mmCIF file of C-alpha atoms in Angstrom:
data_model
loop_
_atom_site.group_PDB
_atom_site.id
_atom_site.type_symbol
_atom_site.label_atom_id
_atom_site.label_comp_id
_atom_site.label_asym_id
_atom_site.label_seq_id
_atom_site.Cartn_x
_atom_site.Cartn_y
_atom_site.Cartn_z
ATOM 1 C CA UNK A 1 175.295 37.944 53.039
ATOM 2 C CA UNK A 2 172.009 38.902 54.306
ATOM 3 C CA UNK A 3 173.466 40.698 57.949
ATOM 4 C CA UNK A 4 172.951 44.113 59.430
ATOM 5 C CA UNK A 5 176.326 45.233 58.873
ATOM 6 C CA UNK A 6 176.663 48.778 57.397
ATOM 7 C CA UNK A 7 179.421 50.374 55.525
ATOM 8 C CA UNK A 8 181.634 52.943 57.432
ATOM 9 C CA UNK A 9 184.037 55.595 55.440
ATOM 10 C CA UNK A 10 187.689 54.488 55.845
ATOM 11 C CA UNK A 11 188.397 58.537 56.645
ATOM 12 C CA UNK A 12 186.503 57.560 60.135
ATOM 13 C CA UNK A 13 189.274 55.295 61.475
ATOM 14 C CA UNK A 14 191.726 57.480 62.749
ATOM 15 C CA UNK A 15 192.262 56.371 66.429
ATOM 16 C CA UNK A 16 193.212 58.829 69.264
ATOM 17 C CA UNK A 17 197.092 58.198 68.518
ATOM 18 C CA UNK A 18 197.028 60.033 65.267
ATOM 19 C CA UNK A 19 197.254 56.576 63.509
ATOM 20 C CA UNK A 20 196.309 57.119 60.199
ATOM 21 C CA UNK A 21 194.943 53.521 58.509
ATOM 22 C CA UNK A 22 195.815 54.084 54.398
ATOM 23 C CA UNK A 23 199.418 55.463 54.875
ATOM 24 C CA UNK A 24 200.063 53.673 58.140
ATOM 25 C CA UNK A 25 200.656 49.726 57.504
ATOM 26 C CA UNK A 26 202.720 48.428 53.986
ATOM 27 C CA UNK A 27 200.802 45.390 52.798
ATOM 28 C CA UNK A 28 203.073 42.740 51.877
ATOM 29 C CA UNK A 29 200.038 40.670 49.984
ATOM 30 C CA UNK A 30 196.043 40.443 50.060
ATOM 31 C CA UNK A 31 194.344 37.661 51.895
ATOM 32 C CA UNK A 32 191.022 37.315 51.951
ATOM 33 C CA UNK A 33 189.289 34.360 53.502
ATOM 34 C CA UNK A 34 186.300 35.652 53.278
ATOM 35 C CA UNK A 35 182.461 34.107 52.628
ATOM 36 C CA UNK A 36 181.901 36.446 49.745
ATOM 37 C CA UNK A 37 184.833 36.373 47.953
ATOM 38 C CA UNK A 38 184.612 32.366 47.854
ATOM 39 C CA UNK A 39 181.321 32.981 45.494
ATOM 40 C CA UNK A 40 182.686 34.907 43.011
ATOM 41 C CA UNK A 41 181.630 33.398 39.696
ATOM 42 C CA UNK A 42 180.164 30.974 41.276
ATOM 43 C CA UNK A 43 176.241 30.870 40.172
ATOM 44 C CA UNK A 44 173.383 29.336 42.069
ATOM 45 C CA UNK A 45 173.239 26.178 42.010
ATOM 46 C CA UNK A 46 170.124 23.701 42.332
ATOM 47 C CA UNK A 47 170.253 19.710 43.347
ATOM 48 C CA UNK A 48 167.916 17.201 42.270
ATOM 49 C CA UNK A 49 167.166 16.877 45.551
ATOM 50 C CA UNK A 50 165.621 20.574 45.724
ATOM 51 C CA UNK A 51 162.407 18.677 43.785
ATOM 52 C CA UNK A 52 162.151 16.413 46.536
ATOM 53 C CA UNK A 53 163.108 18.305 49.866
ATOM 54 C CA UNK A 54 159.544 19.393 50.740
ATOM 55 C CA UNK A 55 158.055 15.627 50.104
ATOM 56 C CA UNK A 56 160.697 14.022 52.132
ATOM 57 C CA UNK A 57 159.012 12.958 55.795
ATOM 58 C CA UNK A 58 162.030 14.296 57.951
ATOM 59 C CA UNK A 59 161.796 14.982 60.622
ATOM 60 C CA UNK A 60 160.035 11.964 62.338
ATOM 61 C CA UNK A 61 161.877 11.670 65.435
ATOM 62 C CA UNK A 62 164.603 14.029 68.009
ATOM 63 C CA UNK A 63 167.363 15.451 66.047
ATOM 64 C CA UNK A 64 170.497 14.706 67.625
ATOM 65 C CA UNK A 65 172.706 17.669 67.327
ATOM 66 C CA UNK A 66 176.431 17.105 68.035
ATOM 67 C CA UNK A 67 178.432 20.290 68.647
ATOM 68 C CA UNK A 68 182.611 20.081 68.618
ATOM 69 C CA UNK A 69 182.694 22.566 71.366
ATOM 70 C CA UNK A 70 181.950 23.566 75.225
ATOM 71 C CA UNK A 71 178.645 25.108 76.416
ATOM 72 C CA UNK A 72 178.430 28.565 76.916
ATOM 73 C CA UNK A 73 180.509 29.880 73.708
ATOM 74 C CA UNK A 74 179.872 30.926 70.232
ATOM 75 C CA UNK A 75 179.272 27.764 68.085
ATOM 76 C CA UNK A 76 177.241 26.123 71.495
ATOM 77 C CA UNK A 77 175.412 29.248 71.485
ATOM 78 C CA UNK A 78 174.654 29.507 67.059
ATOM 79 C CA UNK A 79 173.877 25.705 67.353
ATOM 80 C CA UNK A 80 171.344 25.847 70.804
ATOM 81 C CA UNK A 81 169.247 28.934 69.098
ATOM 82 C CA UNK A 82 169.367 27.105 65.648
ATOM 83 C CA UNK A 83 167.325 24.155 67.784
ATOM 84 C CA UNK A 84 165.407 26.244 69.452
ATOM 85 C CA UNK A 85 163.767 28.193 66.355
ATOM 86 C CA UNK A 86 163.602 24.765 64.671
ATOM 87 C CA UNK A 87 161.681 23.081 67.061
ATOM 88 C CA UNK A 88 159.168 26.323 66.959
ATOM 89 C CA UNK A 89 159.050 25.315 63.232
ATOM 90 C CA UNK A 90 158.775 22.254 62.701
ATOM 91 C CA UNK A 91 157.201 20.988 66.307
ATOM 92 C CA UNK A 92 159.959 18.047 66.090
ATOM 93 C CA UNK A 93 162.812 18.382 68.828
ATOM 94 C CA UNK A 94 166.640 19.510 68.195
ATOM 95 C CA UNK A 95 168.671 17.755 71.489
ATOM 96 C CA UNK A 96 172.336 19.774 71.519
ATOM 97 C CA UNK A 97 174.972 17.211 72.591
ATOM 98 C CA UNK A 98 178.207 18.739 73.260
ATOM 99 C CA UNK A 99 181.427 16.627 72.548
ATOM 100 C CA UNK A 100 184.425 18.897 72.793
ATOM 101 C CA UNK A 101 187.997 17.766 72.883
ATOM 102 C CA UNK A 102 190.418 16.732 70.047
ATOM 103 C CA UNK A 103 189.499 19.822 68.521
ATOM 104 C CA UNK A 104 186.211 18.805 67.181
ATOM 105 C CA UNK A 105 187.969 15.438 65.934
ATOM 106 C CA UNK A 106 185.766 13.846 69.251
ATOM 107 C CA UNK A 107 182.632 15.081 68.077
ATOM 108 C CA UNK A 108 183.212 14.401 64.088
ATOM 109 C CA UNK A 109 183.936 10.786 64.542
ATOM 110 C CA UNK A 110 180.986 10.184 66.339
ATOM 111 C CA UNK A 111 178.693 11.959 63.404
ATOM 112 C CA UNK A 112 180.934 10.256 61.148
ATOM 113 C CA UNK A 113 179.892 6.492 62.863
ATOM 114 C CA UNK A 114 176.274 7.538 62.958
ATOM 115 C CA UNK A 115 173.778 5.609 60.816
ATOM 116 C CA UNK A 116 173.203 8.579 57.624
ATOM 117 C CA UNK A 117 169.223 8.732 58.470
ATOM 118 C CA UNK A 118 169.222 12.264 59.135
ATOM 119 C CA UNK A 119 168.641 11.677 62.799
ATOM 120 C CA UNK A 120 172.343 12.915 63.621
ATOM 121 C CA UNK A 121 173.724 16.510 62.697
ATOM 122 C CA UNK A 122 177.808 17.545 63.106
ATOM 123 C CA UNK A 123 177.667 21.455 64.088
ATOM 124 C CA UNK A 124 180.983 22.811 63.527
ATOM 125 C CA UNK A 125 183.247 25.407 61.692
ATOM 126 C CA UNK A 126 186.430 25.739 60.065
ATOM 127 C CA UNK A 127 188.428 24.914 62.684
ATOM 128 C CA UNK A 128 187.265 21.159 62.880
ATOM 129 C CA UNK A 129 186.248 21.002 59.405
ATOM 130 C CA UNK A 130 189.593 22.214 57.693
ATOM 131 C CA UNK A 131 192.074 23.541 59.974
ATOM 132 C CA UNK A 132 192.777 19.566 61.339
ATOM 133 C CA UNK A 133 193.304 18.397 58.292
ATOM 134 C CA UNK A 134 195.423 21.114 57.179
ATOM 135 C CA UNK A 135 197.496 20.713 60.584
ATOM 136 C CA UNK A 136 198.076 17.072 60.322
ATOM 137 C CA UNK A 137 195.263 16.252 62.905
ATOM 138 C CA UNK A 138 192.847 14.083 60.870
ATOM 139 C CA UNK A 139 192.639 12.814 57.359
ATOM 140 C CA UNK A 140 189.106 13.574 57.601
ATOM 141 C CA UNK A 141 188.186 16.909 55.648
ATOM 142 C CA UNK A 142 184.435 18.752 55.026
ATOM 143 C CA UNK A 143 184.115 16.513 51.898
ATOM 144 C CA UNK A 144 183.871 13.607 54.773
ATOM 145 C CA UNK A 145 180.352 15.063 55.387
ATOM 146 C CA UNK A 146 177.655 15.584 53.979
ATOM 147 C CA UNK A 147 177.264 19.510 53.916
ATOM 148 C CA UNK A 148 173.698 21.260 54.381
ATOM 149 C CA UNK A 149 174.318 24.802 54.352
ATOM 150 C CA UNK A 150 176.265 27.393 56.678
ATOM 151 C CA UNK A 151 173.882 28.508 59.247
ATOM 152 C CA UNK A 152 175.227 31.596 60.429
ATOM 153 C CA UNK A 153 178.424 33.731 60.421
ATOM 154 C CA UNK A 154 180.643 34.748 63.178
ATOM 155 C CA UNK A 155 181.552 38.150 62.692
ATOM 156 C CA UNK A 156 182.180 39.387 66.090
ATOM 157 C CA UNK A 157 186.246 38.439 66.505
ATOM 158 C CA UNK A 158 188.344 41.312 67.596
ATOM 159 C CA UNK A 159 192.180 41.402 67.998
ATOM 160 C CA UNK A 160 192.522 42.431 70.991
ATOM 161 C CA UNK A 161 195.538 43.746 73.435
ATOM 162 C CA UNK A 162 196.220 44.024 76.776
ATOM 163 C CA UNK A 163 197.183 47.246 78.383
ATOM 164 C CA UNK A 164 200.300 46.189 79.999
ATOM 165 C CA UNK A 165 201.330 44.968 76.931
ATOM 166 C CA UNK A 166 201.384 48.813 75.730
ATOM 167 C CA UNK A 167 200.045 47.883 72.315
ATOM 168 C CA UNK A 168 197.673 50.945 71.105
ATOM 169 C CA UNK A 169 196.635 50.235 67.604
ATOM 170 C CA UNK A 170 197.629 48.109 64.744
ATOM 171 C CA UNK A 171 200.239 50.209 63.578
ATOM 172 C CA UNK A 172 202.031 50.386 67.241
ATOM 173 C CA UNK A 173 201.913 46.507 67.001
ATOM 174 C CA UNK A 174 203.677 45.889 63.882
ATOM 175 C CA UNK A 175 206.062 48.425 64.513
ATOM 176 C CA UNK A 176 206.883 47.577 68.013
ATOM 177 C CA UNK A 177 207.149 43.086 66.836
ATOM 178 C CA UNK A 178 209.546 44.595 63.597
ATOM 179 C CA UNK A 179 211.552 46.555 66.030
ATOM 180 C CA UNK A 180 212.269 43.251 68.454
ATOM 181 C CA UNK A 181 210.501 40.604 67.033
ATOM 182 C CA UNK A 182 209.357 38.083 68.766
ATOM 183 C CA UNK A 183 208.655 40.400 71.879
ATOM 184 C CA UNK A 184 205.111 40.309 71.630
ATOM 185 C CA UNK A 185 203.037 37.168 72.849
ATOM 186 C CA UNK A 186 199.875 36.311 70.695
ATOM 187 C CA UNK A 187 197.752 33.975 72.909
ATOM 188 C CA UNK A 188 195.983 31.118 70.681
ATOM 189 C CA UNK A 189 195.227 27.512 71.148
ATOM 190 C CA UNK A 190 197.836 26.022 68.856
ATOM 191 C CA UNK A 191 196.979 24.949 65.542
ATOM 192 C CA UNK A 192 193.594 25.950 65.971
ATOM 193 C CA UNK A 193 191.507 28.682 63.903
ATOM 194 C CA UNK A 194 192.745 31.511 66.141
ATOM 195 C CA UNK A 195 196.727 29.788 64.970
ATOM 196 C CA UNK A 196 195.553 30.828 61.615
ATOM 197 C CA UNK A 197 194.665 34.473 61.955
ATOM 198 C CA UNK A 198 198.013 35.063 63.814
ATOM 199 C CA UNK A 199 199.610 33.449 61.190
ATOM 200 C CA UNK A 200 197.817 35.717 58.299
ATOM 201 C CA UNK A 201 198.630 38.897 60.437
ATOM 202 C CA UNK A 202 202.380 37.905 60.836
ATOM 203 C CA UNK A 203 202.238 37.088 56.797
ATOM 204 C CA UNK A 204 200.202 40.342 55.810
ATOM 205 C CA UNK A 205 202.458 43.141 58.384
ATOM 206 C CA UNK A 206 205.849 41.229 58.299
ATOM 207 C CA UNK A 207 205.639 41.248 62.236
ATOM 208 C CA UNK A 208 207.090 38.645 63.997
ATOM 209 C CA UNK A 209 204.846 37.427 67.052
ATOM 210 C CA UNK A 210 205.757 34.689 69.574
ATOM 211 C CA UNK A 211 202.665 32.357 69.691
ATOM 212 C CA UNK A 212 202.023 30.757 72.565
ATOM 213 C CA UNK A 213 199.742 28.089 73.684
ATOM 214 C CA UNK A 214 197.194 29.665 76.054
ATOM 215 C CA UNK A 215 194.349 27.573 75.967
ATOM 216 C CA UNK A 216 190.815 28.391 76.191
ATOM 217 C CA UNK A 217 189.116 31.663 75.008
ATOM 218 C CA UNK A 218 188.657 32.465 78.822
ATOM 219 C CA UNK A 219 191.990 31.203 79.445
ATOM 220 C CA UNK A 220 193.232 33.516 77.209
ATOM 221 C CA UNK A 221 191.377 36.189 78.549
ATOM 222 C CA UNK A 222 192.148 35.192 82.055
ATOM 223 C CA UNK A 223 195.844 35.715 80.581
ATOM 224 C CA UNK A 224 196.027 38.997 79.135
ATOM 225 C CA UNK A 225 194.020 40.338 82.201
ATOM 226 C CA UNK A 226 197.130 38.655 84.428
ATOM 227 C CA UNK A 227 200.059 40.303 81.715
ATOM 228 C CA UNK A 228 200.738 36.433 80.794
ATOM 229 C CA UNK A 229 199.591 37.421 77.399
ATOM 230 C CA UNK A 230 199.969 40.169 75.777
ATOM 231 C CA UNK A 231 197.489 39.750 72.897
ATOM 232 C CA UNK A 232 195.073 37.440 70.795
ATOM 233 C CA UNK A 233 191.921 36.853 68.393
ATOM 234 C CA UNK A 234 188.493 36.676 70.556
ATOM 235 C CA UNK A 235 185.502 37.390 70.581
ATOM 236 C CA UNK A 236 184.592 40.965 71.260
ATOM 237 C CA UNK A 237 181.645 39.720 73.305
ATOM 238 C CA UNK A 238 184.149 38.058 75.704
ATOM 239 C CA UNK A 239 186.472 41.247 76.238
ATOM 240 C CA UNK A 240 184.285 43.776 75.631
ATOM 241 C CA UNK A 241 183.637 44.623 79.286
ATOM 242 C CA UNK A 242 187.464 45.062 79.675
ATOM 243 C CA UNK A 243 187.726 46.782 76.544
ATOM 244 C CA UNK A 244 185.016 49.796 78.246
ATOM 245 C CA UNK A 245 187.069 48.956 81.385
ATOM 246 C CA UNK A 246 190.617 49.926 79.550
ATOM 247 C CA UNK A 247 192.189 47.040 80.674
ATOM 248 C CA UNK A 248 192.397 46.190 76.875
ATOM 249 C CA UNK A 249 192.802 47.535 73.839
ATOM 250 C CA UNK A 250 190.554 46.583 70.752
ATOM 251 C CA UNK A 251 192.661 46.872 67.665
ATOM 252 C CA UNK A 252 190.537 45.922 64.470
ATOM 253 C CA UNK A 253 187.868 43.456 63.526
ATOM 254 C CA UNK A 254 188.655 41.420 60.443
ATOM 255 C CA UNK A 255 185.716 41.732 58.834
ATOM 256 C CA UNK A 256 185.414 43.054 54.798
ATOM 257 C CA UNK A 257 183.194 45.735 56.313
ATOM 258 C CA UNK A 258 182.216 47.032 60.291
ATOM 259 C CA UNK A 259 180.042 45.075 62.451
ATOM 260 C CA UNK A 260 177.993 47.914 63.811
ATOM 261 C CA UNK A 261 177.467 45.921 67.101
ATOM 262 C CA UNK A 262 181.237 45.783 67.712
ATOM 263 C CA UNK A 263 180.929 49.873 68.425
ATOM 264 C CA UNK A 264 183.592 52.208 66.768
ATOM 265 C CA UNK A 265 186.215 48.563 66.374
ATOM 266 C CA UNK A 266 187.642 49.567 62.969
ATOM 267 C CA UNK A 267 188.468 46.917 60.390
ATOM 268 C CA UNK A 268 191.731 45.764 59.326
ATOM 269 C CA UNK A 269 190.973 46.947 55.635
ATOM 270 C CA UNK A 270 190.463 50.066 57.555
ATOM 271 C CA UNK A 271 194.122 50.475 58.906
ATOM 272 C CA UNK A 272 195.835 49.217 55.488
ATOM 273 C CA UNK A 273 195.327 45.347 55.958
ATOM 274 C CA UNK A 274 193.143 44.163 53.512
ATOM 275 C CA UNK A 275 192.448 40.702 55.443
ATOM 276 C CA UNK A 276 188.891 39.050 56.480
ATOM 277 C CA UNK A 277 188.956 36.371 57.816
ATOM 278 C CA UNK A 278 184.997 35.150 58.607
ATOM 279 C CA UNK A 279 184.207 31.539 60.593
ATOM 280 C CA UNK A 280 181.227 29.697 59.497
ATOM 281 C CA UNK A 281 179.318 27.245 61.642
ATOM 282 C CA UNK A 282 178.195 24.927 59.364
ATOM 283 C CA UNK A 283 175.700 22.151 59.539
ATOM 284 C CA UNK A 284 176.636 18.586 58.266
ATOM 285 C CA UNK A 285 175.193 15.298 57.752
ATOM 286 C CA UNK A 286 176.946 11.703 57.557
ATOM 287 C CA UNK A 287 178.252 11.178 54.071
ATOM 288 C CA UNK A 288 175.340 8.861 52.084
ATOM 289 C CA UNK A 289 172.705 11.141 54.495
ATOM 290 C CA UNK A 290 169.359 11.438 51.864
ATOM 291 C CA UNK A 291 169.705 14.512 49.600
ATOM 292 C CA UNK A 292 166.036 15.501 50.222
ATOM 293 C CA UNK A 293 166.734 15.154 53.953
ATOM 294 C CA UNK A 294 169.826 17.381 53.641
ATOM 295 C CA UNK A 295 168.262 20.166 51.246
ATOM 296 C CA UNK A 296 165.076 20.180 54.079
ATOM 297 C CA UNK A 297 167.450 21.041 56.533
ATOM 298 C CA UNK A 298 168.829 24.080 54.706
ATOM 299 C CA UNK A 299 165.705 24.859 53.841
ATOM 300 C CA UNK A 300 164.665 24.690 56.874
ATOM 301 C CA UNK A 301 167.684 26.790 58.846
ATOM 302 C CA UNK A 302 167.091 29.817 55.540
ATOM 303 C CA UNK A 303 163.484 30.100 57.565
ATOM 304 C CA UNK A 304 165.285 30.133 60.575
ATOM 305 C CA UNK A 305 167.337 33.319 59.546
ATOM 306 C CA UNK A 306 163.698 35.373 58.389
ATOM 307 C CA UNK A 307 162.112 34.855 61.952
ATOM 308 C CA UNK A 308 162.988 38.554 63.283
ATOM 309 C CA UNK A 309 162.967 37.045 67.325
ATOM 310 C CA UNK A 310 166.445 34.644 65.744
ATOM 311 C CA UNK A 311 168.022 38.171 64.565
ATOM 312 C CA UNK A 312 167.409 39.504 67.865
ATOM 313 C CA UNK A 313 168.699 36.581 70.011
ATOM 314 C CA UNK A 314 172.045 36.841 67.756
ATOM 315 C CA UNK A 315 172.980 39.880 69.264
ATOM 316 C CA UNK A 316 173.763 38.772 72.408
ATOM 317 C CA UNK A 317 176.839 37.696 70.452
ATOM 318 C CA UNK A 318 177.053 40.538 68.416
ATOM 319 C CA UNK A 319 176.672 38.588 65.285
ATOM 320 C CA UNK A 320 174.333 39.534 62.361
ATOM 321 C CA UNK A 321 171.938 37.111 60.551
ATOM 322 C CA UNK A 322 173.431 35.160 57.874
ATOM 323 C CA UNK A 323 172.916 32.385 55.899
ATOM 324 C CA UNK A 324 174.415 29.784 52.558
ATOM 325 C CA UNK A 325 172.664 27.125 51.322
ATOM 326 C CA UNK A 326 174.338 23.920 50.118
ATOM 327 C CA UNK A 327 176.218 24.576 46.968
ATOM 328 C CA UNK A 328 177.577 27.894 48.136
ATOM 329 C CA UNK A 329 178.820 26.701 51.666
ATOM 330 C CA UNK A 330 180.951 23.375 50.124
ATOM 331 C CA UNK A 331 182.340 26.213 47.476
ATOM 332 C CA UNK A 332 182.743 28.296 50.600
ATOM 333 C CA UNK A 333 184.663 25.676 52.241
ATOM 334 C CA UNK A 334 186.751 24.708 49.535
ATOM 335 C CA UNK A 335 188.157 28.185 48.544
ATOM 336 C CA UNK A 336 188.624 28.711 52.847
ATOM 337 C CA UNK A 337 190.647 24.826 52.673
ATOM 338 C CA UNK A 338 192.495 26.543 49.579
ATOM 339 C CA UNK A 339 193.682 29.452 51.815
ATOM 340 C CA UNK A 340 194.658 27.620 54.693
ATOM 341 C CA UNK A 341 196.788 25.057 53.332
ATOM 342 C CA UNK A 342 199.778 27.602 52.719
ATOM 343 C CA UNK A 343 199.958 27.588 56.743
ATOM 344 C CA UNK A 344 200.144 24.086 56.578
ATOM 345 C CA UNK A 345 203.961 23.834 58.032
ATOM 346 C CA UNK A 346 203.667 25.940 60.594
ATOM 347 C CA UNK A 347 200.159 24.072 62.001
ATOM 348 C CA UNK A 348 202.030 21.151 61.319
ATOM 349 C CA UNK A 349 205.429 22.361 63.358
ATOM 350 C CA UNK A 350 202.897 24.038 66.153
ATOM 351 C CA UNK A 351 201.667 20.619 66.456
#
């Protein structure tokens, strides 16, 4: 994947409770919705328009970038340095527009009205791109687009617990929801991405959580610290100051191997869960955007990820460098739409 992830023995992630990981949790099934497992067998593959893509004159004017979400969190923050290393490279100016609301659905249909001249760029992730579909939200999915590449990973998401909720570790939570189910609140903005990895933990473990609706990631947060909530999916960059605090707990990362910047955090596949779950931001054109103009782009975002100041400035989020051009991020997408859709009814009933 091209990140600065490193492999850690599963004998390390034994946590202070004696939890062992391999003996500890009974996996019901295997889900992985993961970048690299949506590849396999799938070769590289080259568009006409690859011949093209450096002849094209694109940019000629400000890029409009539209991102689905708030400033200040992760996709804001992937999409603001993505401008900000492209207008280094190509002397042309990125403008981030932020049009949250809807869940993304706001901020697609106004990509999706745009003239296709490569002047206006959707910056989203799964959660626009397939969860609303999947939940009933849109009839829209990423094939509505025209997809340039994935330009960058987030890897940083933590499930994470509060300390009144007296969760210690993975194995104390599915033990403790199996033993009166239900008892446990898992804080998520309904039928959103976070929805999904709930829903994947409850299928995987057999636990029973009560989901609840608790808005925002600093909502949530805001939650747990007030014993509202007793735990969710976030990102560790946004708890990890009550995480060194111990006013929460930081039970696994669900990521196929550890994110060294995420400290000792083991992985799920670490405690007996073999689930990752990773969430894309992807960059996307309106549909009948010129191939050459879409292929410059993600050209353009691969030199983005070899500048070493980018790596740097992704740490701030915790999140290594990575990178899929065109073919592999729509086969990407389309094994992650795949996944979802067997949480269809309960997006749908959340909804």
């Amino acid at each position: 994947v091209g990140n600065t992830t490193r492999n850690v023995p599963a004998s390390a992630a034994t946590d202070s409770s004696g939890f062992h990981p391999h003996r500890s949790i009974p996996m019901k099934k295997t889900f992985r919705a993961s970048l690299l497992s949506a590849l396999v067998g799938i070769g590289a593959l080259v568009t006409h328009a690859a011949t093209f893509a450096d002849e094209v004159n694109w940019p000629t004017r400000p890029i409009q970038v539209v991102v689905i979400a708030n400033p200040g969190g992760d996709t804001d923050f992937n999409a603001r340095t993505m401008a900000k290393y492209f207008n280094q490279i190509t002397g042309k100016t990125m403008v981030v527009t932020n049009v949250a609301g809807g869940g993304g659905t706001l901020a697609a249909e106004q990509v999706k009205g745009a003239a296709a001249d490569g002047n206006t760029i959707l910056f989203t992730h799964p959660g626009q791109l397939i969860v609303n579909e999947v939940a009933g939200l849109t009839e829209d999915s990423y094939e509505t687009f025209d997809i340039a590449c994935i330009a960058g990973v987030d890897k940083s998401t933590v499930f994470v617990a509060s300390k009144q909720s007296g969760v210690t570790s993975m194995q104390d939570l599915v033990d403790k929801s199996k033993a009166n189910p239900g008892s446990i609140t898992y804080g998520t903005e309904m039928g959103s991405f976070s929805h999904i990895q709930g829903l994947m933990l409850e299928k995987l473990t057999g636990a029973k959580l009560k989901m609840v609706d608790g808005g925002t990631v600093s909502d949530r947060v805001v939650g747990m610290l007030g014993g509202r909530l007793d735990m969710g999916a976030i990102t560790y960059g946004s708890v990890q100051d009550y995480v060194k605090g111990g006013q929460m707990v930081a039970l696994g990362q669900p990521n196929a191997e550890r994110n060294a910047m995420l400290g000792e955090v083991p992985t799920l596949k670490e405690q007996g869960l073999d689930i990752t779950m990773d969430k894309p931001y992807v960059v996307a054109f309106p549909k009948g955007t010129d191939p050459a103009i879409v292929k410059k782009m993600s050209d353009l975002m691969k030199q983005i990820t070899e500048v070493p100041a980018y790596a740097e400035d992704l740490k701030k989020f915790k999140q290594p460098v990575s990178y899929f051009a065109t073919e592999d991020a729509k086969a990407i997408l389309a094994k992650t739409r795949e996944d979802f859709m067997q949480f269809k009814d309960d997006l749908r009933k959340a909804k």
